[in-house]
CSV table of C-alpha atoms and ligand atoms in Angstrom, one decimal:
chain,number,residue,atom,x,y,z
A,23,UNK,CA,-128.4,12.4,35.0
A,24,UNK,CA,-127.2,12.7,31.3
A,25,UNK,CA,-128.7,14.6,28.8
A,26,UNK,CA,-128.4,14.3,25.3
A,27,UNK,CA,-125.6,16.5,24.5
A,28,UNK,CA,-123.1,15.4,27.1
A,29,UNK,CA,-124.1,11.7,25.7
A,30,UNK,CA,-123.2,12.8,22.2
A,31,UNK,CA,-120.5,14.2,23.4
A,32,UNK,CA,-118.8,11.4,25.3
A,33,UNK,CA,-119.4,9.1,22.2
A,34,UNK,CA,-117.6,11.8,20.2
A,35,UNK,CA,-115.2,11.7,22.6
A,36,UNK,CA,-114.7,7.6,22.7
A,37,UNK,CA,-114.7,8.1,18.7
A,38,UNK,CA,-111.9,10.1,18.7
A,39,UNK,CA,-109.7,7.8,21.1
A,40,UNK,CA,-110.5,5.1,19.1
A,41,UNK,CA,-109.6,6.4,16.1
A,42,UNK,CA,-106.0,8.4,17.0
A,43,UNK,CA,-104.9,5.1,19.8
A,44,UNK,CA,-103.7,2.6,17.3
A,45,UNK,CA,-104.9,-0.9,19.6
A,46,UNK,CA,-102.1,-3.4,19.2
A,47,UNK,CA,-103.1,-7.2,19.1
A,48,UNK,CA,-101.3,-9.9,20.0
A,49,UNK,CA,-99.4,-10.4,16.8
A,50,UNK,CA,-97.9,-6.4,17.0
A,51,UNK,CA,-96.8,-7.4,20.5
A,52,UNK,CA,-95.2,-10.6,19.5
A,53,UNK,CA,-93.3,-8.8,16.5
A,54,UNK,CA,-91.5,-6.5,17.9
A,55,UNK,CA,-89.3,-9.1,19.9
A,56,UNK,CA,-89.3,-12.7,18.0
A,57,UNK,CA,-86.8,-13.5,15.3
A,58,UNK,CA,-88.8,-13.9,12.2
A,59,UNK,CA,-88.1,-17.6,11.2
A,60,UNK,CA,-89.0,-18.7,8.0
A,61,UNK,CA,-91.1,-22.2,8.5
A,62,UNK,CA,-93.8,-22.9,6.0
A,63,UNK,CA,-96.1,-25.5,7.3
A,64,UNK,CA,-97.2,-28.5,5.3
A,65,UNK,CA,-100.9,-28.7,3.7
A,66,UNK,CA,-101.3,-30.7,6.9
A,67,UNK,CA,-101.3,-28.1,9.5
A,68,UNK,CA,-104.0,-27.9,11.7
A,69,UNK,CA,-103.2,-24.3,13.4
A,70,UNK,CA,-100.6,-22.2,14.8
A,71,UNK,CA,-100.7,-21.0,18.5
A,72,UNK,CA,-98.1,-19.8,20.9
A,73,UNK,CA,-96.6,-20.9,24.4
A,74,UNK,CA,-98.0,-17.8,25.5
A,75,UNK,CA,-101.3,-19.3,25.2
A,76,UNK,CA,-99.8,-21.6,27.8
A,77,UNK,CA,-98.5,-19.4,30.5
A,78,UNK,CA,-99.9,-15.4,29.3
A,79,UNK,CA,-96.8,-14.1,31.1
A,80,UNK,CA,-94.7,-14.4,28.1
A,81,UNK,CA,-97.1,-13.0,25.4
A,82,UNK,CA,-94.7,-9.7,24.4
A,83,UNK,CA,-91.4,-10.8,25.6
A,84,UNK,CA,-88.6,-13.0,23.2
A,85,UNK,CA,-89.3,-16.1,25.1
A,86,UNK,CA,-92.5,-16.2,23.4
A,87,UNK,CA,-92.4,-19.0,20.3
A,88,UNK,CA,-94.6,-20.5,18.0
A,89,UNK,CA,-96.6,-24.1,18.4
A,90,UNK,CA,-97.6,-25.9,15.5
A,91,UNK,CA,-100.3,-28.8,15.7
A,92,UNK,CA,-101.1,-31.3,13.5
A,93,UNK,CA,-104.4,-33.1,13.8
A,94,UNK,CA,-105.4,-36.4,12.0
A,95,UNK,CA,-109.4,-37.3,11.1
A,96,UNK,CA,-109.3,-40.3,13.6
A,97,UNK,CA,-108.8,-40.4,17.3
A,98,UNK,CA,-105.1,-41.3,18.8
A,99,UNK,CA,-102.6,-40.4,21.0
A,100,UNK,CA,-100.7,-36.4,21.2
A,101,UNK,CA,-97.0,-36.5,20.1
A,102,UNK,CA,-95.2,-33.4,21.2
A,103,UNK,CA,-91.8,-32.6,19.4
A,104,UNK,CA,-89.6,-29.8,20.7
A,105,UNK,CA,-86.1,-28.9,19.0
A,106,UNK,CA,-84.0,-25.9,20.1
A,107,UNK,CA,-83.9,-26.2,23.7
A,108,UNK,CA,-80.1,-25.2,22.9
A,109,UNK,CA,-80.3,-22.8,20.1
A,110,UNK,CA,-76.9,-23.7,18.7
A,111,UNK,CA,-78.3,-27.6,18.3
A,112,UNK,CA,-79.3,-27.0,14.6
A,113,UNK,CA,-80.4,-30.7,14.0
A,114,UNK,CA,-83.1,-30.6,16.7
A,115,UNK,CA,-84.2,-27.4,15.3
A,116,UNK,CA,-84.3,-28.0,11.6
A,117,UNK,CA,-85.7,-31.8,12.3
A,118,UNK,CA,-88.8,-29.7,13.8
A,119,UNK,CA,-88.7,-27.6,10.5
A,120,UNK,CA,-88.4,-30.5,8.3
A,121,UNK,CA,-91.9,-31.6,9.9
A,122,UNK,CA,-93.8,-29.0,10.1
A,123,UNK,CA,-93.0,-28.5,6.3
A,124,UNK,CA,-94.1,-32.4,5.4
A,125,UNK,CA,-96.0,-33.8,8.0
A,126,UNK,CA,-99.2,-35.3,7.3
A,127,UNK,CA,-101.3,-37.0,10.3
A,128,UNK,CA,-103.8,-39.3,9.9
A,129,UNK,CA,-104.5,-40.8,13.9
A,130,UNK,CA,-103.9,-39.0,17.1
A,131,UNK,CA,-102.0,-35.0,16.9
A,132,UNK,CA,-98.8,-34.0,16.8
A,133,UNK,CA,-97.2,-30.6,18.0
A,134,UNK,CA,-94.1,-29.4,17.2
A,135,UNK,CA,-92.1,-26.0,18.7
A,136,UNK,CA,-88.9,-25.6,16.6
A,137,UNK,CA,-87.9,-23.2,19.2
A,138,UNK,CA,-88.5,-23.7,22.5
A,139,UNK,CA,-86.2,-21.3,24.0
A,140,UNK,CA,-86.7,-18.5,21.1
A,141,UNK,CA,-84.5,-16.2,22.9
A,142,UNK,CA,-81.4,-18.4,22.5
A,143,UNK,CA,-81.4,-18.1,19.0
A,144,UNK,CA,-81.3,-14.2,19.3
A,145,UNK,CA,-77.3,-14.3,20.1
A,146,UNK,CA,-74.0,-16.3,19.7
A,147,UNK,CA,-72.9,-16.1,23.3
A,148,UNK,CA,-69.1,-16.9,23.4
A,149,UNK,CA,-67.9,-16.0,27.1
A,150,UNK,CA,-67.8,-17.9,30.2
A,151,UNK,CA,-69.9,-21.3,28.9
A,152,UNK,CA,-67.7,-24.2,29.1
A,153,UNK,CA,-65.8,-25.3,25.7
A,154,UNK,CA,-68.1,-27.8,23.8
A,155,UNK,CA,-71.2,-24.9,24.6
A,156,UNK,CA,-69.6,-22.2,23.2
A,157,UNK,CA,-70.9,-21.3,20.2
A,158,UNK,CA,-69.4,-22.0,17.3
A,159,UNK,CA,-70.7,-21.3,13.6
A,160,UNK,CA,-72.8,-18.7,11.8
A,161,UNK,CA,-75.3,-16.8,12.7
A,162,UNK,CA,-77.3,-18.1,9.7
A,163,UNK,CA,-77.2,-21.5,8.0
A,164,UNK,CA,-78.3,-21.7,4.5
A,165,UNK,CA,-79.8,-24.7,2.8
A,166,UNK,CA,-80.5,-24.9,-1.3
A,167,UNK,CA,-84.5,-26.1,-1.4
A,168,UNK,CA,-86.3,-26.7,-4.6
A,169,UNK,CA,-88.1,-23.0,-4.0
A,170,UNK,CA,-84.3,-21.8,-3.5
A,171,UNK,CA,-81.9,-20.6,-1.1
A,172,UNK,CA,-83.3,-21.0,2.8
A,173,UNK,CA,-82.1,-19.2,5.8
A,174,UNK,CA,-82.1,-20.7,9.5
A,175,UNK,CA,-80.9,-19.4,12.5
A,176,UNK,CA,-78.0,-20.9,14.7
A,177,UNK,CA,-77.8,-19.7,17.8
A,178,UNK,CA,-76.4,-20.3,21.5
A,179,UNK,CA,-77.3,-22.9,24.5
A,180,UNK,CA,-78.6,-20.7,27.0
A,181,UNK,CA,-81.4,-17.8,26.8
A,182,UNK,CA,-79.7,-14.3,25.7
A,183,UNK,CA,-78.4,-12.5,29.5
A,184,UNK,CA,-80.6,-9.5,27.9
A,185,UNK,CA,-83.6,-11.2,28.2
A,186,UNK,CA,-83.8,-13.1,31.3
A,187,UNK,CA,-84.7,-10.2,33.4
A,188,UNK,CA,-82.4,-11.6,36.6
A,189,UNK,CA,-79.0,-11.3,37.0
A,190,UNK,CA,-77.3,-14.8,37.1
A,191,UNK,CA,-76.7,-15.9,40.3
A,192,UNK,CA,-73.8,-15.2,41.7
A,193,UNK,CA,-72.9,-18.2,44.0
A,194,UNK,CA,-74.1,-20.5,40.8
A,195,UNK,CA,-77.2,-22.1,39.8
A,196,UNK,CA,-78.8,-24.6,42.3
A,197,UNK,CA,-82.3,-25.5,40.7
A,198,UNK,CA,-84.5,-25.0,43.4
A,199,UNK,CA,-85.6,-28.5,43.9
A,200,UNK,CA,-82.3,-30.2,44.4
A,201,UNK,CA,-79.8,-31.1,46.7
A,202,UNK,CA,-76.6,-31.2,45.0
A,203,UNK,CA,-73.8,-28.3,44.7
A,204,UNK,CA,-74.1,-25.2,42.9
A,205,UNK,CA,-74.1,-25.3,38.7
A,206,UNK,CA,-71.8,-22.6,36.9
A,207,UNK,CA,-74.3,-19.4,37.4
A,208,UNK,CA,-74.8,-19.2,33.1
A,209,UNK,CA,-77.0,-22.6,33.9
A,210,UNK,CA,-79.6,-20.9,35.2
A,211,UNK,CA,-80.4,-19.4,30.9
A,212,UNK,CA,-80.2,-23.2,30.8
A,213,UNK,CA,-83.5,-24.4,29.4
A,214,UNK,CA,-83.0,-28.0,30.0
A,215,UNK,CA,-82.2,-27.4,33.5
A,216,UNK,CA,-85.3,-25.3,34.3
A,217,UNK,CA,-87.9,-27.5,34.4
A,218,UNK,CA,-90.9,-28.0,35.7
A,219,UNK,CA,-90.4,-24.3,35.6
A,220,UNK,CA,-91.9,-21.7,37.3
A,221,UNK,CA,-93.7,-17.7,36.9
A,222,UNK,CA,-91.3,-15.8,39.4
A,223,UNK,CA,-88.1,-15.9,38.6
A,224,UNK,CA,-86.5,-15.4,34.9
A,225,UNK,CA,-87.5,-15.9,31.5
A,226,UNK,CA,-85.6,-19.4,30.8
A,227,UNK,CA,-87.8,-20.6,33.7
A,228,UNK,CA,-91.0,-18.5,32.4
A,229,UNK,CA,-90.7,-20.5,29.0
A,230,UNK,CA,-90.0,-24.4,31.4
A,231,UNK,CA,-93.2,-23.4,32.6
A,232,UNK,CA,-95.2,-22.7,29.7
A,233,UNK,CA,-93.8,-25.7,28.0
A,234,UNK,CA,-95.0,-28.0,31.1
A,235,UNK,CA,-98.6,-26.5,31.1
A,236,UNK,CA,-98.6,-27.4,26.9
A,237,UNK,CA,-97.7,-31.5,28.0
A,238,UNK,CA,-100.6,-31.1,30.9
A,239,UNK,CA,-102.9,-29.4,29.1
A,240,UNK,CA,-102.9,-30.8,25.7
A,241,UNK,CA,-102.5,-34.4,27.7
A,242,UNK,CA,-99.4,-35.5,25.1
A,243,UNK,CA,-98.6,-39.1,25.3
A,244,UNK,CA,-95.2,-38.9,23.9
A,245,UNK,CA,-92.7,-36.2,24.5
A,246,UNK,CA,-89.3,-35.3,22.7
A,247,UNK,CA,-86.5,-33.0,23.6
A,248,UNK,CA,-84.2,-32.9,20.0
A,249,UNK,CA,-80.7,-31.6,21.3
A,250,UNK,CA,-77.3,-32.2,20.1
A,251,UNK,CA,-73.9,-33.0,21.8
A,252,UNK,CA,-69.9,-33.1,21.0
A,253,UNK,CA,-69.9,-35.4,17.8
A,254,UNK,CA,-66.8,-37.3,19.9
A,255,UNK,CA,-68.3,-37.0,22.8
A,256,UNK,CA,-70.4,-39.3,25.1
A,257,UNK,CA,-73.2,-38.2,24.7
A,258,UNK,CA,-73.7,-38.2,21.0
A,259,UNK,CA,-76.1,-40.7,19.3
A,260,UNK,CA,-77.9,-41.2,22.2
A,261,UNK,CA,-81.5,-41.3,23.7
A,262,UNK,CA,-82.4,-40.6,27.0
A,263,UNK,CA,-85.3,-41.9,29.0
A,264,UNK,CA,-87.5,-41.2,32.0
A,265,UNK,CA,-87.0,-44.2,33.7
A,266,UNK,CA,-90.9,-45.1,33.8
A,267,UNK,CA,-90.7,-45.9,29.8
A,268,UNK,CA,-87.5,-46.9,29.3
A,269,UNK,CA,-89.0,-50.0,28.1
A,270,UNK,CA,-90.7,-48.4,25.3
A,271,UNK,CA,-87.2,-46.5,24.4
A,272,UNK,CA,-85.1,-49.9,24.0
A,273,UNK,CA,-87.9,-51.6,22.1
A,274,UNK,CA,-88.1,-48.8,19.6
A,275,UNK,CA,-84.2,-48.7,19.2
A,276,UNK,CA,-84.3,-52.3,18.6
A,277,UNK,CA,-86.5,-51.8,15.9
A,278,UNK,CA,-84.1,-48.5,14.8
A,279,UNK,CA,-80.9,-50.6,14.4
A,280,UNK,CA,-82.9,-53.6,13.0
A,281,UNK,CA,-84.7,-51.6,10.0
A,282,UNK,CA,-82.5,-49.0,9.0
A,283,UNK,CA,-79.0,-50.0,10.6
A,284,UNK,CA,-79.3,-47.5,13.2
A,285,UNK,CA,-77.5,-47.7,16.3
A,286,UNK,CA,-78.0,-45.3,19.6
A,287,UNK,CA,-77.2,-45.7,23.1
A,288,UNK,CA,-79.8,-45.8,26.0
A,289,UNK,CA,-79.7,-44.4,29.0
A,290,UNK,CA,-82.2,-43.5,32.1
A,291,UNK,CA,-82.8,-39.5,33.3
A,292,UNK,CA,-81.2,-39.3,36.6
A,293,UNK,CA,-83.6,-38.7,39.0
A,294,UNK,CA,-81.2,-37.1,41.3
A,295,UNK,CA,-80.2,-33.8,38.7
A,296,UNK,CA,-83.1,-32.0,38.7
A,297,UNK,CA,-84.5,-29.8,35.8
A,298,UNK,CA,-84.0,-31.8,32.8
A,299,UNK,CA,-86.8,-32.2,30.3
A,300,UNK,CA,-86.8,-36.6,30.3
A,301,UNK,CA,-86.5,-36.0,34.4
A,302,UNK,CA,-89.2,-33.3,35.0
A,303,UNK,CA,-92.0,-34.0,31.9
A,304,UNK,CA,-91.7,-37.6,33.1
A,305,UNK,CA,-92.0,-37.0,36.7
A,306,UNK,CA,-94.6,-34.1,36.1
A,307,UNK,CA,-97.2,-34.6,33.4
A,308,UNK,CA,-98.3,-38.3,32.3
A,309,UNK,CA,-96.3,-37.9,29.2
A,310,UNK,CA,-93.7,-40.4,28.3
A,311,UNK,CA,-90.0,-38.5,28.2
A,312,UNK,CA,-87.3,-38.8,26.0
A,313,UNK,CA,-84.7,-36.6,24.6
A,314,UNK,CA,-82.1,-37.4,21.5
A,315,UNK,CA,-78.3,-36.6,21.4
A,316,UNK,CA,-76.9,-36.3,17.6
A,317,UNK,CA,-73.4,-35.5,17.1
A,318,UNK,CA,-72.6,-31.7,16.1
A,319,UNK,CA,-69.5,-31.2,14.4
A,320,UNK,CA,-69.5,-27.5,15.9
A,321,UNK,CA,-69.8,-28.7,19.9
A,322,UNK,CA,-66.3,-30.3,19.5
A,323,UNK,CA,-64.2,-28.4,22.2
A,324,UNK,CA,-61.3,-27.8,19.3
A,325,UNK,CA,-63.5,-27.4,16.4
A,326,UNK,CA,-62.7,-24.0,14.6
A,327,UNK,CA,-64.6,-20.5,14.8
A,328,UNK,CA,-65.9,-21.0,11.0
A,329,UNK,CA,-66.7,-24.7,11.2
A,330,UNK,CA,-69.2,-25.8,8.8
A,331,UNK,CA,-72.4,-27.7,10.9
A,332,UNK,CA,-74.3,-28.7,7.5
A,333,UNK,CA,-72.1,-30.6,5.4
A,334,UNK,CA,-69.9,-32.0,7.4
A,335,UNK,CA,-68.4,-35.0,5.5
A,336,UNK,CA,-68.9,-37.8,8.9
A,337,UNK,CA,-72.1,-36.3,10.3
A,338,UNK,CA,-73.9,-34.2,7.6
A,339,UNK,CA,-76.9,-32.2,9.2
A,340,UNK,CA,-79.4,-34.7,7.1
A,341,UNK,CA,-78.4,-37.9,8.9
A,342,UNK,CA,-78.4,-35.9,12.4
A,343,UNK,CA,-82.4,-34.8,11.4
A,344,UNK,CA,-83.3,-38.2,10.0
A,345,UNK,CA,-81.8,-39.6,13.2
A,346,UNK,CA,-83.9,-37.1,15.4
A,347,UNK,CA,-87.3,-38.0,13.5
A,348,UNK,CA,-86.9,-41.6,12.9
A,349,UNK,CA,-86.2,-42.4,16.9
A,350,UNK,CA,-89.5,-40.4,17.2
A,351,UNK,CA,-91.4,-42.3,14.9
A,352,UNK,CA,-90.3,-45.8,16.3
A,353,UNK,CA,-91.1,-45.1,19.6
A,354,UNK,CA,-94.7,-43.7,18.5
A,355,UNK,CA,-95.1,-46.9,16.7
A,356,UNK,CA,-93.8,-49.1,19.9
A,357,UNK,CA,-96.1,-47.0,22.2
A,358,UNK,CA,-99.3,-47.4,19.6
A,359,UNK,CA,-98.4,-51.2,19.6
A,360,UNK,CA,-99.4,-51.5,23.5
A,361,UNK,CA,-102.3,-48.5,23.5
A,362,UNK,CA,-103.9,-49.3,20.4
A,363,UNK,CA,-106.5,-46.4,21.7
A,364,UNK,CA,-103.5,-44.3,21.4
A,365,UNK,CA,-101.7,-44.2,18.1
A,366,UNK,CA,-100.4,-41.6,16.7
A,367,UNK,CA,-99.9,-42.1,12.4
A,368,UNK,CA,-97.9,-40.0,10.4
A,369,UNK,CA,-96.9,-39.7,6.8
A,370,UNK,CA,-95.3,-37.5,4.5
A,371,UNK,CA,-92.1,-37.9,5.4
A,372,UNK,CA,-88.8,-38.7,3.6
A,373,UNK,CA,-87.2,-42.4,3.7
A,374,UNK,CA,-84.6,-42.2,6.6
A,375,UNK,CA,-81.9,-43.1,3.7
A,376,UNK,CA,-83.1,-40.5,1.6
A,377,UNK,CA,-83.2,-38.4,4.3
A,378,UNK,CA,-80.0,-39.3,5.4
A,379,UNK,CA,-77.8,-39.6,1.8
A,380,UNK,CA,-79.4,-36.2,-0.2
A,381,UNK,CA,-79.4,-33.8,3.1
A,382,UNK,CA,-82.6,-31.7,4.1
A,383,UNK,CA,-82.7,-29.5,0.8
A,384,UNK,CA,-84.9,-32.2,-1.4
A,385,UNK,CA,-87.6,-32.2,1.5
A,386,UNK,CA,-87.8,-28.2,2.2
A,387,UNK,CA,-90.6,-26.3,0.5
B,413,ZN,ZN1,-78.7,-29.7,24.2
């Protein structure tokens, strides 16, 4: 039985803990990891969550990343936009930036991570990847807005070693539901090779996971993986689709080449090699899957340790970005064309030329 004094004194008590525990939200937790990136969202944004809201697991830990949604005042479809799967694939990145700082949406919603594997940004890992992934370039790139000078970070391909909590395997990287032969073991930090994910193994596969629940959960229509490749490679200036809407893919880069001259290659996920984002997020979630290649000056294999990924005179950063958000925007438009329920409209955004010719600076706040 209590009486009075042992009351008062256990309230005293819970008073005094209170008072000398400092409680740590969320946010302190986040901080003490996460690069602070400097994004400042358009008068358009809805909210800001996280993927830990997705998958609690990576609230605390530098795979955690921000997710910014856009919501327009009549019904529609859900876009999602993801850049920097590959941290040192600047254009993907800074074409989710250049949204979140413009973007206006009037149908449907749009979400947008700029950096979907927040940990890969956190180094500039140079051993043992294969040429054309090593990175190259600064740790910063700068970019003269009309506010003044803007920093972004440029990072590596795979999830910092540091952070991944499991050694890499040492026999290589076989994703666990496929049957082909071993991948070097550094593909295993390998975002777009992680997916669907999963909660009990490392951290790149803790951040596929969360990044699958956000397509499930939030029921997104359209999905887009921005990444980058060698600008003389294959690869470069090229969309990828899950074969299930590969239809809607060449239809919109009809329209691409027909209104603003732009030309990109087409090609279906192979369903064999598991783990990639247009494979998995097709295969997994009702969302259709694409992902976009532009052509990165710094992911040629003889491209020097200084090389300069902005203005480079052939593929300046600006036309990579406008490349990135104009594909998106035609194949939102194709998709709205046959589910008029679901269209997504956006505006806000800079002319693709514009875009293109004067470079992102202009159209940064
Ligand atoms: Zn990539």
């Amino acid at each position: 039985m209590h009486t009075r004094k042992s009351v008062a004194l256990a309230a005293a008590a819970l008073l005094f803990f209170c008072l000398s525990v400092p409680s740590l939200s969320a946010q302190d937790i986040r901080g003490r990891y996460l690069i602070q990136h400097d994004y400042r969202p358009s008068d358009g944004l809805a909210r800001i969550g996280w993927l830990s809201d997705y998958y609690p697991g990576l609230l605390g830990t530098p795979g955690d990343s921000k997710v910014y949604y856009f919501e327009g005042s009549k019904p529609g479809g859900t876009l999602f936009i993801g850049g920097g799967t590959h941290g040192n694939e600047i254009a993907g990145i800074m074409a989710a930036v250049l949204l979140i700082e413009n973007l206006k949406v009037e149908a449907g919603r749009v979400i947008v991570v700029p950096n979907m594997n927040n940990s890969a940004v956190s180094h500039q890992e140079k051993e043992s990847l294969l040429p054309s992934y090593t990175t190259r370039g600064p740790a910063w790139i700068s970019i003269q807005s009309p506010s003044g000078q803007r920093f972004f970070k440029y990072g590596s391909r795979c999830t910092n070693l540091a952070h991944q909590g499991v050694p890499d395997p040492a026999g290589g990287y076989v994703h666990p539901d496929s049957n082909e032969a071993p991948l070097p073991a550094w593909e295993f930090r390998n975002l777009n090779r992680a997916y669907p994910g999963r909660i009990d193994s490392g951290l790149t596969q803790k951040i596929a996971y969360a990044v699958t629940q956000v397509l499930i959960r939030e029921k997104v229509d359209i999905a887009f993986d921005y990444h980058e490749a060698d600008a003389g490679g294959r690869l470069a200036n090229m969309m990828v689709a899950n074969p299930k809407n590969i239809g809607t893919a060449a239809a919109a880069l009809f329209d691409l080449e027909l209104d603003h001259g732009l030309s990109l290659k087409l090609e279906p996920s192979n369903m064999e090699f598991r783990g990639l984002s247009h494979r998995e997020w097709g295969a997994g979630t009702d969302a259709q899957a694409f992902l976009t290649e532009t052509p990165n000056p710094g992911m040629v294999e003889n491209a020097p340790p200084d090389v300069d990924v902005v203005n480079d005179p052939k593929n300046p950063l600006g036309s990579r970005v406008a490349k990135h958000i104009y594909s998106t925007l035609a194949v939102a438009r194709v998709y709205g064309e046959s589910n008029p329920g679901r269209m997504i409209l956006m505006s806000g955004l800079p002319a693709y030329e514009d875009l293109a010719s004067q470079g992102l600076g202009p159209y940064l706040r």
